[in-house]
Short mmCIF file of C-alpha atoms in Angstrom, two decimals:
data_model
loop_
_atom_site.label_atom_id
_atom_site.label_comp_id
_atom_site.label_asym_id
_atom_site.label_seq_id
_atom_site.Cartn_x
_atom_site.Cartn_y
_atom_site.Cartn_z
CA ASN A 1 -21.20 57.16 50.05
CA ALA A 2 -17.70 57.74 48.82
CA ALA A 3 -18.34 61.48 48.45
CA ALA A 4 -18.93 61.60 52.22
CA GLY A 5 -15.76 59.54 52.95
CA ASP A 6 -17.49 56.41 54.19
CA ASP A 7 -16.75 54.21 51.11
CA GLU A 8 -14.95 51.70 53.47
CA PHE A 9 -18.12 50.65 55.18
CA ARG A 10 -20.93 48.50 53.82
CA PHE A 11 -23.85 48.14 56.28
CA GLY A 12 -24.96 44.77 54.56
CA ASN A 13 -21.49 43.26 54.83
CA GLU A 14 -21.14 44.37 58.37
CA VAL A 15 -24.41 42.82 59.43
CA ALA A 16 -23.95 39.61 57.50
CA GLY A 17 -20.45 39.07 58.65
CA LYS A 18 -21.01 39.93 62.44
CA PHE A 19 -24.24 37.79 62.39
CA ALA A 20 -22.23 34.75 61.00
CA GLN A 21 -19.56 35.23 63.76
CA CYS A 22 -22.21 35.61 66.44
CA LEU A 23 -24.20 32.63 65.26
CA ALA A 24 -20.95 30.56 65.21
CA THR A 25 -19.87 31.52 68.59
CA THR A 26 -23.36 31.04 70.03
CA ARG A 27 -23.43 27.45 68.76
CA CYS A 28 -19.71 26.47 69.07
CA GLY A 29 -18.14 28.84 71.51
CA GLU A 30 -15.13 30.90 70.46
CA LEU A 31 -13.32 29.50 67.34
CA PRO A 32 -9.76 29.91 66.09
CA PRO A 33 -9.61 33.50 64.70
CA THR A 34 -8.78 32.48 61.11
CA LEU A 35 -11.91 30.21 61.11
CA LEU A 36 -14.15 32.74 62.86
CA TRP A 37 -13.24 35.41 60.21
CA GLY A 38 -13.39 32.88 57.53
CA LEU A 39 -17.12 32.20 58.32
CA ASP A 40 -17.74 35.97 58.39
CA TYR A 41 -16.24 36.03 54.78
CA VAL A 42 -18.39 33.03 53.74
CA ALA A 43 -21.50 35.21 54.59
CA GLU A 44 -20.22 38.53 53.17
CA ILE A 45 -19.00 36.94 49.87
CA GLY A 46 -22.07 34.83 49.64
CA PHE A 47 -24.41 37.76 49.85
CA PHE A 48 -22.41 40.54 48.48
CA GLU A 49 -19.52 39.14 46.58
CA SER A 50 -17.24 41.47 48.49
CA VAL A 51 -15.44 41.76 51.82
CA TYR A 52 -15.64 44.90 54.02
CA GLN A 53 -14.99 43.57 57.55
CA PHE A 54 -11.43 43.49 58.44
CA ASP A 55 -9.52 43.07 61.73
CA HIS A 56 -7.28 46.03 61.56
CA GLU A 57 -7.57 49.90 61.41
CA GLY A 58 -6.58 52.17 58.66
CA PHE A 59 -6.65 52.16 54.75
CA VAL A 60 -7.75 48.89 53.01
CA ALA A 61 -6.57 48.47 49.52
CA THR A 62 -9.47 48.39 46.95
CA GLY A 63 -8.30 45.02 45.70
CA ASP A 64 -8.67 43.55 49.20
CA HIS A 65 -12.50 43.83 48.91
CA PHE A 66 -12.91 41.90 45.81
CA ASP A 67 -11.92 38.85 43.71
CA TRP A 68 -11.35 36.56 46.65
CA PRO A 69 -12.12 33.35 44.47
CA ALA A 70 -9.33 34.28 42.06
CA LYS A 71 -6.98 35.00 44.99
CA ALA A 72 -7.94 31.77 46.86
CA ARG A 73 -7.57 29.75 43.62
CA GLN A 74 -4.04 31.16 43.02
CA ALA A 75 -2.98 30.58 46.70
CA LEU A 76 -4.42 27.06 46.56
CA GLU A 77 -2.40 26.25 43.37
CA LYS A 78 0.71 27.60 45.03
CA ALA A 79 0.01 25.75 48.32
CA GLY A 80 -0.36 22.51 46.49
CA ARG A 81 3.04 22.88 45.00
CA GLY A 82 5.06 24.67 47.64
CA LYS A 83 6.12 24.61 51.10
CA HIS A 84 2.70 25.48 52.59
CA ALA A 85 1.15 22.28 51.28
CA SER A 86 -0.86 22.00 54.48
CA PRO A 87 -4.26 23.99 54.42
CA ALA A 88 -4.23 23.26 58.19
CA VAL A 89 -1.10 25.20 58.67
CA LEU A 90 -2.54 28.01 56.81
CA ALA A 91 -5.76 27.97 58.77
CA ALA A 92 -3.93 28.05 62.01
CA ARG A 93 -2.16 31.45 61.34
CA ASP A 94 -3.95 33.33 63.97
CA GLU A 95 -1.91 36.52 63.24
CA ASP A 96 -3.44 36.61 59.59
CA ALA A 97 -7.00 36.48 60.82
CA GLY A 98 -9.21 39.08 59.55
CA ARG A 99 -6.92 40.28 56.86
CA ALA A 100 -6.92 39.85 53.12
CA VAL A 101 -3.78 37.70 53.06
CA GLU A 102 -3.00 34.14 51.73
CA ALA A 103 -3.88 32.23 54.97
CA GLN A 104 -7.21 33.99 55.41
CA VAL A 105 -8.12 33.84 51.78
CA VAL A 106 -7.45 30.11 51.76
CA THR A 107 -9.24 29.42 54.98
CA TRP A 108 -12.30 31.27 53.46
CA ALA A 109 -12.21 29.18 50.48
CA LEU A 110 -12.04 25.90 52.37
CA LEU A 111 -14.91 26.84 54.64
CA ALA A 112 -17.07 28.12 51.63
CA TRP A 113 -16.36 24.89 49.77
CA MET A 114 -17.34 22.83 52.73
CA ALA A 115 -20.38 24.77 53.31
CA ASP A 116 -21.48 24.24 49.69
CA LYS A 117 -20.13 20.80 48.87
CA ASP A 118 -19.62 19.00 52.13
CA PRO A 119 -21.63 20.50 55.14
CA PRO A 120 -21.20 17.27 57.37
CA ARG A 121 -17.39 17.77 57.17
CA LEU A 122 -17.73 21.50 58.14
CA SER A 123 -20.17 20.53 60.96
CA ALA A 124 -17.62 17.91 62.26
CA LEU A 125 -14.76 20.43 62.09
CA LEU A 126 -16.76 22.97 64.08
CA ALA A 127 -17.95 20.32 66.57
CA ASP A 128 -14.38 19.09 67.18
CA LEU A 129 -13.26 22.63 67.79
CA ALA A 130 -16.22 23.41 70.05
CA GLY A 131 -15.23 20.41 72.10
CA GLN A 132 -11.72 21.60 72.36
CA GLN A 133 -12.83 25.24 73.43
CA SER A 134 -15.27 23.62 75.97
CA GLU A 135 -12.44 21.79 77.46
CA ALA A 136 -10.22 24.89 77.76
CA ASP A 137 -13.17 27.17 78.85
CA PRO A 138 -15.72 24.90 80.63
CA ARG A 139 -17.78 27.77 81.88
CA GLY A 140 -17.90 29.29 78.43
CA ARG A 141 -16.70 32.83 79.68
CA ALA A 142 -13.67 33.26 77.28
CA SER A 143 -14.13 35.84 74.61
CA VAL A 144 -11.28 34.34 72.47
CA TRP A 145 -10.07 31.01 71.43
CA ARG A 146 -8.54 29.16 74.36
CA GLY A 147 -7.69 25.81 72.55
CA ASP A 148 -4.25 24.38 72.81
CA ARG A 149 -2.31 25.35 69.69
CA ASP A 150 -0.87 21.79 68.95
CA ARG A 151 -4.37 20.22 69.43
CA THR A 152 -5.95 22.91 67.28
CA LEU A 153 -3.60 22.16 64.46
CA GLU A 154 -4.25 18.50 64.85
CA VAL A 155 -8.08 19.02 64.48
CA LEU A 156 -7.38 21.27 61.44
CA ARG A 157 -5.11 18.63 59.79
CA GLN A 158 -7.67 16.02 60.46
CA HIS A 159 -10.47 18.03 58.66
CA LEU A 160 -8.60 20.11 56.18
CA ASP A 161 -5.50 18.27 54.83
CA GLU A 162 -7.61 15.69 53.24
CA LEU A 163 -9.54 18.05 51.02
CA ASP A 164 -8.85 17.95 47.38
CA LEU A 165 -7.32 21.39 46.64
CA ASP A 166 -7.66 20.92 42.80
CA ALA A 167 -11.27 20.31 43.25
CA ILE A 168 -11.76 23.38 45.37
CA ALA A 169 -9.62 25.51 42.90
CA ARG A 170 -11.95 24.29 40.07
CA TRP A 171 -15.11 25.08 42.28
CA LEU A 172 -13.69 28.58 42.76
CA ASP A 173 -13.73 29.10 38.96
CA ARG A 174 -17.50 29.05 38.98
#
């Protein structure tokens, strides 16, 4: 209810996003933050075509809630031509997790595409990350990602850098 000053909250988005994160961590253990938030956004956008869960406080621009496919397509086209040609490097930017910025938007797009078009690849990515987290936190007590940064980037490169960014950009147009 915008009149009541609570227009930055959507209960459905909150439930879908947090459930996706809880399900992922229950099955895989903690994940790199950008991927964990990316799975949240797969659920939010899949159900509501908007994003309302962010990992920061304060004002969120209206544009940050909507049009993620268009933003991701533009970022993928830029990534394919520019210095950020590695989707894995973008997905490894923990400092961008949970924010409506290029690294998080691209990570969401890659995860959403894999969930829709190549679930075995998504499953393999999550399994490899789960194994890494399990090695770093054998008792499963950590509440944050404990994987080694270099090994995490290696796993992300193995699974993400081979993706066809042009095909994903076309898929986002739908």
